[in-house]
Amino acid sequence: MKIIKKAILLLSTLTCLVLTGATLGAASELYDVTQELNTKSYSKKAKVVAKIAETGDEQAADILRALMAGDLFARKSDKIIVLAEKQPDGGYALIAPGTGAALGTAKKSDLSKVKINNRVRNAIKAALGGLDLNHPDPAKRLAAADAVFKSLDDDMLPLLEARLKTEENDKVKSAFEQTIAALYLNADVDFAAKVSALHTLKESGGPEVKSFLSRYLAELPEEEAELRSQVAEILDAVERRLSNFALVENLFQGLSLGSVLLLAAIGLAITFGVMGVINMAHGEMVMIGAYTTYVIQEICRTSFPAGLEYSLIVAIPAAFVVAGFFGVLLEKSVIRFLYGRPLETLLATWGVSLILQQFVRTIFGPTNKEVSAPSWLSGAWEVTSGLSLTYNRIAIIIFALCVLFALMLVLKKTLFGLQMRAVTQNRQMARSMGVESATVDSLTFGLGSGIAGMAGVALSQIDNVSPNLGQAYIIDSFMVVVFGGVGNLWGTLVGAGSLGIVNKFLEPYSGAVLAKILVLVAIILFIQKRPRGLFALKGRSVEG
Amino acid sequence: MTSQNKITEKGPFFSLLSGLPGGGKAFMGILLTAACLTLAGNLLIPEGHALHVPTYLVSLMGKYLCYALLALSVDLIWGYCGILSLGHGAFFALGGYAMGMYLMRQIGDRGVYGNAELPDFMVFLNWQELPWYWYGMDNAFVAAIMVMLVPGLLAFIFGWFAFRSRVTGVYFSIITQAMTYALLLAFFRNDMGFGGNNGLTDFKDILGFDLRADGTRAALFAGSVIALAIGYLICAFVTQSKFGRVLVAIRDAESRARFTGYRVEYYKLAVFVISAVLAGIAGAFYVPQVGIINPSEFSPANSIEVVIWVAIGGRGTLWGAVLGAVLVNWGKSYFTGAFPDLWLYMLGGLFVFSTLLLPKGIVGTAPDVKRWLQEKMSAGADAGEPKKGEA
Amino acid sequence: MQKLKKALGKISATVALAATAFGMTSPAMSAEDVIKVGVLHSLSGTMAISETTLKDSVLMLVDDLNKKGGLLGKKVEAVVVDPASNWPLFAEKARELIEVEKVDVVFGCWTSVSRKSVLPVFEELNSMLFYPVQYEGEESSRNVFYTGAAPNQQAIPAVEYLMSEDGGSVERWVLAGTDYVYPRTTNKILEAFLKSKGVAEEDIMINYTPFGHSDWQTIVSDIKKFGSAGKKTAVVSTINGDANVPFYKELANQGIKAEDIPVVAFSVGEEELAGLDTKPLVGHLAAWNYFMSVESEENAAFIKKWKAFIGDEKRVTNDPMEATYIGFNMWVQAVKQAGTTDIDAVRQAMYGQEVKNLTGGMAVMNTNHHLSKPVLIGEIQENGQIETVWNTDGVVKGDAWSDFIPESAKLTADWTYPFVCGGCEKPMY
């Protein structure tokens, strides 16, 4: 009797459960699984994430994205996991995950965020990878393929293969092929299939393939000697390819360092090289340019959020004008009285540089300022898999060359350039020909300072925007100008480029500090050999 | 050379003293009187008395005097021979490091790890034995030699190459800057065995005397005074001798001096080495008084500042260099305490205005002001207020 | 005769100068009813970027204390000087504060070298310094209270977390740092620790760079290569303040994501992140004793007060500020307890002094002059904050001497009877 009673009870409970399940639909399963996120352990959370994805619910992806974005909260009163949406009044509207039922509102202090860490984030990405393989956006599909390549989830294999047939985007296609090949290696297929998979991997051959293959090789049992030797061979090929790329990368890094040096030094090549002013405040002009960029970006952020992406482009002329203005001011108030006494310009401009640093510190405070990178400058250009060059460095190289050639054009092709050359070569003669030498002087100085300001725009992308920014570049700039030959723009170009490349080629062998020391010693020795730099000016103006 | 025949009568020292120009004699007088007053005020007058000079001030003055000697060494080459070194801080720092190594070895087993052989920072970075260049540095005599030898040798090698290749003017200035910058980076490396960025510090004794005792401090101060006085005499002797005349000739017209038959590079080399040795000695007295030597002393900015002291005091006048160094550093000490937020404006402004308004420096401008005043007086106008207060 | 006159005139001028130098730096010292607090933080030069914030923090705390009626019925006055990131100047200014200004306590220093520079001065003149920054340990002075983290309160827990399953089971390590004593020590300790956990020599890469290093291309791509060997890799960064911004910018540009190669930093806090766009950096880690994002009543009040004091809604708080806060309040409590500002009495009163942490729990001053504090590990968020992902259950006691360096493992720091020493092998009494 008792047994029957129990059986009936059990049966009724079961029916009950099934019934409620049917009425609420699959959504409640998602709801229940989501509630399991209420744990402190990240490993558990990672498992729950996978479970959420496995429910196959349409809303699973949304929930995972909400978790990623930090929009899932635990209500403190009853420990229920809820989706919270911020309301205009500062409160939060609560929604039950999965069911979409509204659960009222709450204050921020009533909620505690469901925290995630890298491990959970990885799990979410892997899970979303599976869900995103059919996403219409190719970038999302690419990310999904990468996520599967990382998680090596063999359930995805049929999905990937099906998707590959209709895929049109080349990049995504090769990512799919690479992922499928990796999955094949782990799957139960014959030797030939594995070898062909290995060759597919060799084709793509980036660092992630190297990482995958070395892990694969380490885990491969000793018995499969044939496969092992195949894998080792492919791994070797991939490594060789990568080390060839390393050389190209190294060259690029050298050029990039050179372009930074060039940018910092071009302005100095004018104020110091052409005018003979030992301008110790040159670094501060660079700093002013960087701060101008910051101010422009802040204005964009508050007033024209749409223009934020292009604030850098606005900042280039702005930095030129602001730094140029400071340059003209400096020339009119100080340098003007010191022509013909180059060493004294050093002393005065040193004082000016102290004042400018403190000035910026007073206005903007001593801490670093954030200048964000626009999306078109972030990330890297993947030339081929395994070789990628960062966009901002490419942009700086191009920018530096543009500035240099624009400057050359101004010097060679404009009236101002003509007058400037005339004044620096023979002031008396120029004046007697009717050139307003004083005006030309201040404009020249302004030009040099303005270019330094433009350098500041570029440096804001790779370095601190702080009052000390200029100090870091002043010595290097002088080295470049002197090494290249004072008064010669080509010299500055070649000097900057060669110093950058030499430095970067030494660095892997000697370390960053020693490389720099060696470069400095090389400059000292070089100056002994050619006391007036790489491209020395000839003629009478040299003595003096 | 009127003093030439006096040497036999009074000995070289007095002849040199009597050979000093008026300003020089006055300078020596002031220096020694001020030093005696300071020492007496510190040691003889009890604490709490209005005229008592606290030890704090004695050490501070000692520091200024070391800077003054450094400024003097820069003035010797820049003011008298036209060689602008923007890396003289390197010689100063090398002298300081030599002294620091000696002081470090004097700590013996009183360091935190109690290792009698190795300084603390080596113990802690797993050095097994003392590097060869530390040998002998526990001997005061060896250390004293090194204080002069190391900067002198570096100056000799550097100068030998640079002057022979006729690297001049701003090129020379920039490569001296490269030199000090390279040394900054080198000493910064912990692998070099000089304590990395922390440098050498936590000194205990010098020649067996406790560095913290008032007496030792006073003695170090006296030592700095004497070093400065001797340095001054050497510079005065160098600049007034025939050698000095040649230097000035080189400063004013290098090519002409060369065509007249002087081996310009040897003259330059000699004065460069003398100057570097003086800078090294200044560094050696500096370190025990401030209690630390670290790579930041090599920083190019420091060397540039030394040049500014000289320029403000008066380039080409020995006591102008001393005055400039003391004045600027006193200003720095005072302003950083009194106006911590504004002092850089003041210091920067000082540099700008003194270059603009006093192109010859304070000492160089003084005669002009005097002449101007006299003219005014003789013209019968009332010379109410003396201008700019720099007299 | 005229010359003599001139010389005398000059002498008197010099004496007058010296007198003013002395007179002006010591304003009338009649005020018995004032307690003076020295602030020795660089306001210019390379360190101003970090230290100015701490100067403002002390000013805020002093201001606050005065509003509450001062200390022992007296007004508290902050004496601010600028040592200008110049190490010998630090020693000079310390002496000036103690001897001329007669301050009762000094809050100051950031870099190790500045602390080393002033240490002899504080010991000689028997004064008191509160040092609020995480540091390398291997020191315990009678005259210094270290309120920042020692290596065992930061580095080791962080590495343990990364080794755990939750942290990603890291097996391969890059130890990247600026070449000075704090990274050298931390890396030495970590290396010993990792080896004791069975990490092989070839799975550890150590790299040092100069201060203010700005071109990170080579190193970041080396890290990338090192990380592609098939084992989970993490970077432990002891890179110093200024160089971090270009380092993280390069990381972001070369596409190193926290999920692939996480970077855990010991010198990067909210203040450093304020100069960065943190969107590409989400998930990189930091280990401290305090994060601004921690929710507690004390923290909320502190942040509110700070923003009001500095007059900027965007300003952030960071760990050294909390260390300053704890140090200052401990000193205030100790002075109240001792009933005097006398150094020796206050020092005795400091031991066992407790102050509420801003992140919850109690910070306790130990007899080795280091604090017991909780350790937090956090991940960088999009908004520039660091959110805790792991924390110790209780507090961790700061070790002056590391157990992982053989020479220092045998030393004990205890300033109470019977040891009474900063580093000795057996008790003094």
Short mmCIF file of C-alpha atoms in Angstrom, two decimals, chain A residues 11-385:
data_model
loop_
_atom_site.label_atom_id
_atom_site.label_comp_id
_atom_site.label_asym_id
_atom_site.label_seq_id
_atom_site.Cartn_x
_atom_site.Cartn_y
_atom_site.Cartn_z
CA LEU A 11 3.89 10.34 -10.39
CA SER A 12 1.79 13.33 -9.55
CA THR A 13 4.82 15.39 -8.68
CA LEU A 14 6.37 14.39 -11.94
CA THR A 15 3.31 15.34 -13.95
CA CYS A 16 3.18 18.54 -12.08
CA LEU A 17 6.77 19.28 -12.96
CA VAL A 18 6.25 18.41 -16.58
CA LEU A 19 3.17 20.55 -16.70
CA THR A 20 4.82 23.63 -15.26
CA GLY A 21 7.68 23.01 -17.59
CA ALA A 22 5.33 22.96 -20.49
CA THR A 23 3.51 26.11 -19.50
CA LEU A 24 6.63 28.17 -18.94
CA GLY A 25 8.41 26.68 -21.92
CA ALA A 26 12.14 26.24 -22.25
CA ALA A 27 12.65 29.72 -20.92
CA SER A 28 12.43 28.57 -17.36
CA GLU A 29 15.24 26.14 -17.91
CA LEU A 30 17.37 29.07 -18.95
CA TYR A 31 16.14 30.95 -15.91
CA ASP A 32 17.07 28.10 -13.62
CA VAL A 33 20.47 27.63 -15.12
CA THR A 34 21.15 31.32 -14.91
CA GLN A 35 20.35 31.26 -11.20
CA GLU A 36 23.30 28.93 -10.75
CA LEU A 37 25.58 31.88 -11.42
CA ASN A 38 25.01 32.79 -7.82
CA THR A 39 28.35 31.41 -6.68
CA LYS A 40 31.73 32.81 -5.75
CA SER A 41 33.78 30.28 -7.65
CA TYR A 42 34.77 31.37 -11.13
CA SER A 43 35.29 27.78 -12.28
CA LYS A 44 31.67 27.06 -11.41
CA LYS A 45 30.54 30.18 -13.20
CA ALA A 46 32.48 29.09 -16.26
CA LYS A 47 30.65 25.77 -16.19
CA VAL A 48 27.31 27.52 -15.83
CA VAL A 49 28.15 29.62 -18.87
CA ALA A 50 28.60 26.48 -20.93
CA LYS A 51 25.31 25.14 -19.57
CA ILE A 52 23.53 28.34 -20.53
CA ALA A 53 24.78 27.96 -24.07
CA GLU A 54 23.73 24.32 -24.13
CA THR A 55 20.10 25.21 -23.38
CA GLY A 56 19.96 26.29 -26.99
CA ASP A 57 17.60 29.04 -25.99
CA GLU A 58 17.35 32.04 -28.29
CA GLN A 59 17.98 34.37 -25.41
CA ALA A 60 21.06 32.53 -24.17
CA ALA A 61 23.38 34.71 -26.20
CA ASP A 62 21.77 37.87 -24.84
CA ILE A 63 22.20 36.68 -21.30
CA LEU A 64 25.83 35.81 -21.91
CA ARG A 65 26.42 39.23 -23.43
CA ALA A 66 24.73 40.83 -20.44
CA LEU A 67 27.01 38.85 -18.16
CA MET A 68 30.01 40.01 -20.15
CA ALA A 69 28.88 43.63 -19.97
CA GLY A 70 28.22 43.44 -16.23
CA ASP A 71 24.44 43.85 -16.51
CA LEU A 72 23.58 40.74 -14.50
CA PHE A 73 23.07 41.36 -10.82
CA ALA A 74 22.16 39.39 -7.73
CA ARG A 75 19.36 41.00 -5.76
CA LYS A 76 20.63 41.24 -2.21
CA SER A 77 17.25 40.61 -0.59
CA ASP A 78 16.53 37.17 -2.08
CA LYS A 79 19.75 36.28 -3.93
CA ILE A 80 17.95 36.07 -7.27
CA ILE A 81 19.98 36.68 -10.41
CA VAL A 82 18.34 39.43 -12.48
CA LEU A 83 18.99 41.48 -15.55
CA ALA A 84 19.09 45.15 -14.60
CA GLU A 85 18.63 48.09 -16.89
CA LYS A 86 19.65 51.51 -15.74
CA GLN A 87 16.81 54.01 -15.70
CA PRO A 88 17.12 57.73 -16.32
CA ASP A 89 16.35 58.44 -12.65
CA GLY A 90 19.37 56.42 -11.55
CA GLY A 91 17.42 53.36 -10.42
CA TYR A 92 17.41 49.96 -12.12
CA ALA A 93 14.56 48.11 -13.77
CA LEU A 94 14.82 44.40 -13.06
CA ILE A 95 13.97 41.66 -15.53
CA ALA A 96 14.04 37.94 -14.93
CA PRO A 97 16.60 36.38 -17.29
CA GLY A 98 15.09 33.93 -19.76
CA THR A 99 11.46 34.63 -18.98
CA GLY A 100 11.58 38.34 -19.52
CA ALA A 101 9.22 38.93 -16.61
CA ALA A 102 9.49 42.33 -14.99
CA LEU A 103 10.58 42.15 -11.37
CA GLY A 104 10.13 45.77 -10.38
CA THR A 105 12.87 48.28 -9.74
CA ALA A 106 15.74 48.54 -7.31
CA LYS A 107 18.42 50.91 -6.17
CA LYS A 108 22.07 50.28 -6.90
CA SER A 109 22.79 49.49 -3.28
CA ASP A 110 20.21 46.66 -3.35
CA LEU A 111 22.07 44.85 -6.10
CA SER A 112 25.45 43.24 -6.33
CA LYS A 113 27.03 42.63 -9.68
CA VAL A 114 27.73 39.11 -10.87
CA LYS A 115 31.50 39.38 -11.17
CA ILE A 116 33.42 37.70 -13.91
CA ASN A 117 37.12 37.21 -14.50
CA ASN A 118 39.28 36.17 -17.41
CA ARG A 119 38.35 32.54 -17.06
CA VAL A 120 34.63 33.25 -17.21
CA ARG A 121 35.20 35.75 -20.00
CA ASN A 122 36.98 33.03 -21.97
CA ALA A 123 34.10 30.64 -21.36
CA ILE A 124 31.60 33.25 -22.53
CA LYS A 125 33.61 33.90 -25.67
CA ALA A 126 33.85 30.19 -26.41
CA ALA A 127 30.13 29.77 -25.83
CA LEU A 128 29.27 32.79 -27.94
CA GLY A 129 31.64 31.40 -30.54
CA GLY A 130 29.32 28.49 -31.05
CA LEU A 131 26.32 30.76 -31.18
CA ASP A 132 27.92 33.38 -33.40
CA LEU A 133 29.18 31.14 -36.20
CA ASN A 134 26.14 32.12 -38.24
CA HIS A 135 26.21 35.77 -37.32
CA PRO A 136 25.72 38.08 -40.35
CA ASP A 137 28.69 40.26 -39.32
CA PRO A 138 31.95 38.73 -40.69
CA ALA A 139 33.97 40.19 -37.79
CA LYS A 140 31.73 38.32 -35.35
CA ARG A 141 32.14 35.11 -37.34
CA LEU A 142 35.88 35.58 -37.34
CA ALA A 143 35.90 36.04 -33.59
CA ALA A 144 33.66 32.99 -33.26
CA ALA A 145 36.04 30.86 -35.31
CA ASP A 146 38.95 32.05 -33.17
CA ALA A 147 37.02 31.24 -30.03
CA VAL A 148 36.36 27.71 -31.26
CA PHE A 149 40.01 27.35 -32.24
CA LYS A 150 40.88 28.19 -28.66
CA SER A 151 38.24 26.04 -26.98
CA LEU A 152 38.64 23.14 -29.48
CA ASP A 153 35.05 22.13 -28.91
CA ASP A 154 34.54 19.16 -31.25
CA ASP A 155 30.75 19.58 -31.17
CA MET A 156 31.30 22.56 -33.42
CA LEU A 157 32.87 20.53 -36.22
CA PRO A 158 29.68 19.76 -38.19
CA LEU A 159 28.49 23.33 -37.74
CA LEU A 160 31.78 24.69 -39.03
CA GLU A 161 31.87 22.37 -42.00
CA ALA A 162 28.34 23.28 -42.95
CA ARG A 163 29.06 26.95 -42.61
CA LEU A 164 32.32 26.74 -44.59
CA LYS A 165 30.44 25.69 -47.71
CA THR A 166 28.45 28.92 -47.84
CA GLU A 167 31.14 31.24 -46.49
CA GLU A 168 32.19 33.94 -48.93
CA ASN A 169 34.52 36.11 -46.92
CA ASP A 170 38.11 34.96 -47.56
CA LYS A 171 39.43 35.82 -44.15
CA VAL A 172 36.64 34.07 -42.34
CA LYS A 173 37.00 31.15 -44.70
CA SER A 174 40.64 30.58 -43.89
CA ALA A 175 39.92 30.98 -40.18
CA PHE A 176 37.25 28.30 -40.52
CA GLU A 177 39.63 26.01 -42.38
CA GLN A 178 42.27 26.49 -39.74
CA THR A 179 39.81 25.70 -36.97
CA ILE A 180 38.47 22.66 -38.77
CA ALA A 181 41.99 21.37 -39.30
CA ALA A 182 42.74 21.75 -35.62
CA LEU A 183 39.56 19.90 -34.75
CA TYR A 184 40.45 17.13 -37.22
CA LEU A 185 43.75 16.56 -35.49
CA ASN A 186 41.90 15.87 -32.28
CA ALA A 187 39.16 13.88 -33.92
CA ASP A 188 39.09 10.18 -34.63
CA VAL A 189 40.13 10.26 -38.30
CA ASP A 190 42.74 8.41 -40.31
CA PHE A 191 46.37 9.35 -40.67
CA ALA A 192 46.05 10.88 -44.15
CA ALA A 193 43.29 13.22 -43.02
CA LYS A 194 45.44 14.35 -40.12
CA VAL A 195 48.38 15.03 -42.38
CA SER A 196 46.28 17.08 -44.73
CA ALA A 197 44.95 18.97 -41.71
CA LEU A 198 48.54 19.63 -40.69
CA HIS A 199 49.26 21.11 -44.10
CA THR A 200 46.23 23.35 -43.84
CA LEU A 201 47.64 24.57 -40.54
CA LYS A 202 51.05 25.14 -42.08
CA GLU A 203 49.40 27.37 -44.68
CA SER A 204 47.92 29.68 -42.08
CA GLY A 205 50.88 29.34 -39.70
CA GLY A 206 50.49 32.20 -37.22
CA PRO A 207 51.71 32.28 -33.61
CA GLU A 208 48.45 30.73 -32.42
CA VAL A 209 49.11 27.76 -34.71
CA LYS A 210 52.56 27.43 -33.26
CA SER A 211 51.09 27.52 -29.81
CA PHE A 212 48.49 24.91 -30.76
CA LEU A 213 50.99 22.59 -32.45
CA SER A 214 53.51 22.67 -29.63
CA ARG A 215 50.75 21.87 -27.17
CA TYR A 216 49.48 19.13 -29.48
CA LEU A 217 52.94 17.65 -29.89
CA ALA A 218 53.49 17.59 -26.14
CA GLU A 219 50.25 15.70 -25.58
CA LEU A 220 50.66 13.24 -28.46
CA PRO A 221 51.45 9.74 -27.18
CA GLU A 222 54.85 8.25 -28.01
CA GLU A 223 53.34 5.37 -29.99
CA GLU A 224 52.25 7.57 -32.85
CA ALA A 225 55.80 8.16 -33.94
CA GLU A 226 54.90 8.81 -37.55
CA LEU A 227 52.39 11.48 -36.74
CA ARG A 228 54.78 12.95 -34.21
CA SER A 229 57.51 13.40 -36.78
CA GLN A 230 55.00 14.94 -39.17
CA VAL A 231 53.83 17.40 -36.53
CA ALA A 232 57.39 18.25 -35.54
CA GLU A 233 58.24 18.94 -39.15
CA ILE A 234 55.28 21.25 -39.66
CA LEU A 235 55.96 22.97 -36.35
CA ASP A 236 59.51 23.55 -37.46
CA ALA A 237 58.32 25.07 -40.73
CA VAL A 238 55.90 27.34 -38.91
CA GLU A 239 58.63 28.43 -36.52
CA ARG A 240 61.03 29.18 -39.36
CA ARG A 241 58.42 31.23 -41.08
CA LEU A 242 57.69 33.14 -37.90
CA SER A 243 61.34 33.89 -37.29
CA ASN A 244 61.61 35.27 -40.81
CA PHE A 245 58.71 37.51 -40.00
CA ALA A 246 60.46 38.52 -36.81
CA LEU A 247 63.15 40.11 -38.94
CA VAL A 248 60.61 42.10 -40.89
CA GLU A 249 58.91 43.03 -37.66
CA ASN A 250 62.19 44.16 -36.19
CA LEU A 251 62.84 46.36 -39.19
CA PHE A 252 59.40 47.82 -38.89
CA GLN A 253 59.94 48.52 -35.20
CA GLY A 254 63.20 50.24 -36.04
CA LEU A 255 61.51 52.39 -38.65
CA SER A 256 58.76 53.18 -36.24
CA LEU A 257 61.19 54.26 -33.52
CA GLY A 258 63.03 56.23 -36.18
CA SER A 259 59.84 57.98 -37.21
CA VAL A 260 59.13 58.96 -33.62
CA LEU A 261 62.64 60.36 -33.33
CA LEU A 262 62.22 62.10 -36.67
CA LEU A 263 58.98 63.74 -35.61
CA ALA A 264 60.49 64.91 -32.36
CA ALA A 265 63.57 66.21 -34.15
CA ILE A 266 62.19 67.94 -37.26
CA GLY A 267 61.08 70.99 -35.33
CA LEU A 268 64.45 71.15 -33.69
CA ALA A 269 66.13 70.88 -37.06
CA ILE A 270 64.49 74.23 -37.81
CA THR A 271 64.97 76.09 -34.54
CA PHE A 272 68.40 74.64 -33.82
CA GLY A 273 69.60 73.50 -37.20
CA VAL A 274 68.56 76.49 -39.25
CA MET A 275 68.34 79.31 -36.75
CA GLY A 276 71.09 78.18 -34.39
CA VAL A 277 68.97 78.54 -31.29
CA ILE A 278 69.73 75.79 -28.76
CA ASN A 279 66.12 75.45 -27.88
CA MET A 280 65.85 73.48 -24.64
CA ALA A 281 62.13 74.28 -24.54
CA HIS A 282 61.63 72.24 -27.69
CA GLY A 283 60.38 69.26 -25.70
CA GLU A 284 57.81 71.47 -24.02
CA MET A 285 56.46 72.49 -27.42
CA VAL A 286 55.90 68.79 -28.10
CA MET A 287 54.17 68.55 -24.75
CA ILE A 288 51.95 71.54 -25.57
CA GLY A 289 50.95 69.77 -28.77
CA ALA A 290 50.01 66.66 -26.81
CA TYR A 291 47.94 68.67 -24.35
CA THR A 292 46.22 70.45 -27.21
CA THR A 293 45.20 67.02 -28.49
CA TYR A 294 43.85 66.21 -25.07
CA VAL A 295 41.84 69.43 -24.88
CA ILE A 296 40.40 68.95 -28.38
CA GLN A 297 39.42 65.42 -27.52
CA GLU A 298 37.76 66.53 -24.30
CA ILE A 299 35.81 69.19 -26.18
CA CYS A 300 34.70 66.56 -28.68
CA ARG A 301 33.77 64.17 -25.90
CA THR A 302 31.51 66.67 -24.19
CA SER A 303 30.15 68.61 -27.17
CA PHE A 304 30.41 66.51 -30.33
CA PRO A 305 30.56 62.85 -29.38
CA ALA A 306 30.17 62.01 -33.06
CA GLY A 307 33.39 63.82 -33.91
CA LEU A 308 35.47 61.99 -31.33
CA GLU A 309 36.79 59.55 -33.91
CA TYR A 310 38.26 62.38 -35.94
CA SER A 311 39.41 64.62 -33.13
CA LEU A 312 43.02 63.70 -33.89
CA ILE A 313 42.73 65.14 -37.36
CA VAL A 314 41.40 68.40 -35.95
CA ALA A 315 44.13 68.31 -33.35
CA ILE A 316 46.95 68.34 -35.90
CA PRO A 317 46.39 71.90 -37.18
CA ALA A 318 45.29 73.00 -33.71
CA ALA A 319 48.49 71.74 -32.13
CA PHE A 320 50.47 73.44 -34.88
CA VAL A 321 48.75 76.74 -34.19
CA VAL A 322 48.94 76.56 -30.40
CA ALA A 323 52.56 75.43 -30.22
CA GLY A 324 53.44 77.84 -33.02
CA PHE A 325 51.84 80.65 -31.06
CA PHE A 326 53.90 79.78 -28.00
CA GLY A 327 56.95 79.63 -30.25
CA VAL A 328 56.34 83.09 -31.67
CA LEU A 329 55.70 84.40 -28.18
CA LEU A 330 58.96 82.88 -26.99
CA GLU A 331 60.86 84.34 -29.92
CA LYS A 332 59.39 87.82 -29.49
CA SER A 333 59.92 87.95 -25.76
CA VAL A 334 63.22 86.16 -25.23
CA ILE A 335 65.08 84.71 -28.19
CA ARG A 336 64.98 87.97 -30.19
CA PHE A 337 67.45 89.52 -27.77
CA LEU A 338 69.86 86.64 -27.93
CA TYR A 339 70.71 86.20 -31.61
CA GLY A 340 74.36 85.62 -32.15
CA ARG A 341 74.72 84.22 -28.64
CA PRO A 342 73.62 80.63 -29.20
CA LEU A 343 74.84 79.31 -25.87
CA GLU A 344 72.85 81.89 -24.01
CA THR A 345 69.71 80.80 -25.79
CA LEU A 346 70.35 77.47 -24.12
CA LEU A 347 70.22 79.04 -20.69
CA ALA A 348 67.16 81.16 -21.32
CA THR A 349 65.17 78.42 -23.02
CA TRP A 350 66.06 76.06 -20.19
CA GLY A 351 64.38 78.51 -17.86
CA VAL A 352 61.43 78.75 -20.22
CA SER A 353 61.11 74.97 -20.26
CA LEU A 354 60.90 74.90 -16.45
CA ILE A 355 58.23 77.58 -16.53
CA LEU A 356 56.20 75.82 -19.22
CA GLN A 357 56.32 72.50 -17.37
CA GLN A 358 55.09 74.09 -14.18
CA PHE A 359 52.52 76.08 -16.14
CA VAL A 360 51.00 72.89 -17.56
CA ARG A 361 51.16 71.28 -14.13
CA THR A 362 49.26 74.20 -12.63
CA ILE A 363 46.55 74.16 -15.28
CA PHE A 364 46.06 70.46 -15.94
CA GLY A 365 47.40 68.96 -12.74
CA PRO A 366 50.41 66.68 -12.47
CA THR A 367 48.71 63.42 -13.42
CA ASN A 368 48.62 61.73 -16.80
CA LYS A 369 45.81 62.69 -19.14
CA GLU A 370 43.94 60.21 -21.25
CA VAL A 371 44.07 60.62 -25.00
CA SER A 372 42.18 57.71 -26.46
CA ALA A 373 43.02 56.13 -29.76
CA PRO A 374 40.33 56.37 -32.47
CA SER A 375 39.17 52.99 -33.71
CA TRP A 376 40.85 53.49 -37.10
CA LEU A 377 44.19 53.72 -35.32
CA SER A 378 43.80 50.82 -32.91
CA GLY A 379 44.71 47.29 -33.60
CA ALA A 380 47.03 45.86 -36.17
CA TRP A 381 47.10 45.23 -39.88
CA GLU A 382 47.58 41.55 -40.49
CA VAL A 383 49.82 41.44 -43.52
CA THR A 384 49.70 37.68 -43.51
CA SER A 385 48.97 35.46 -40.59
#
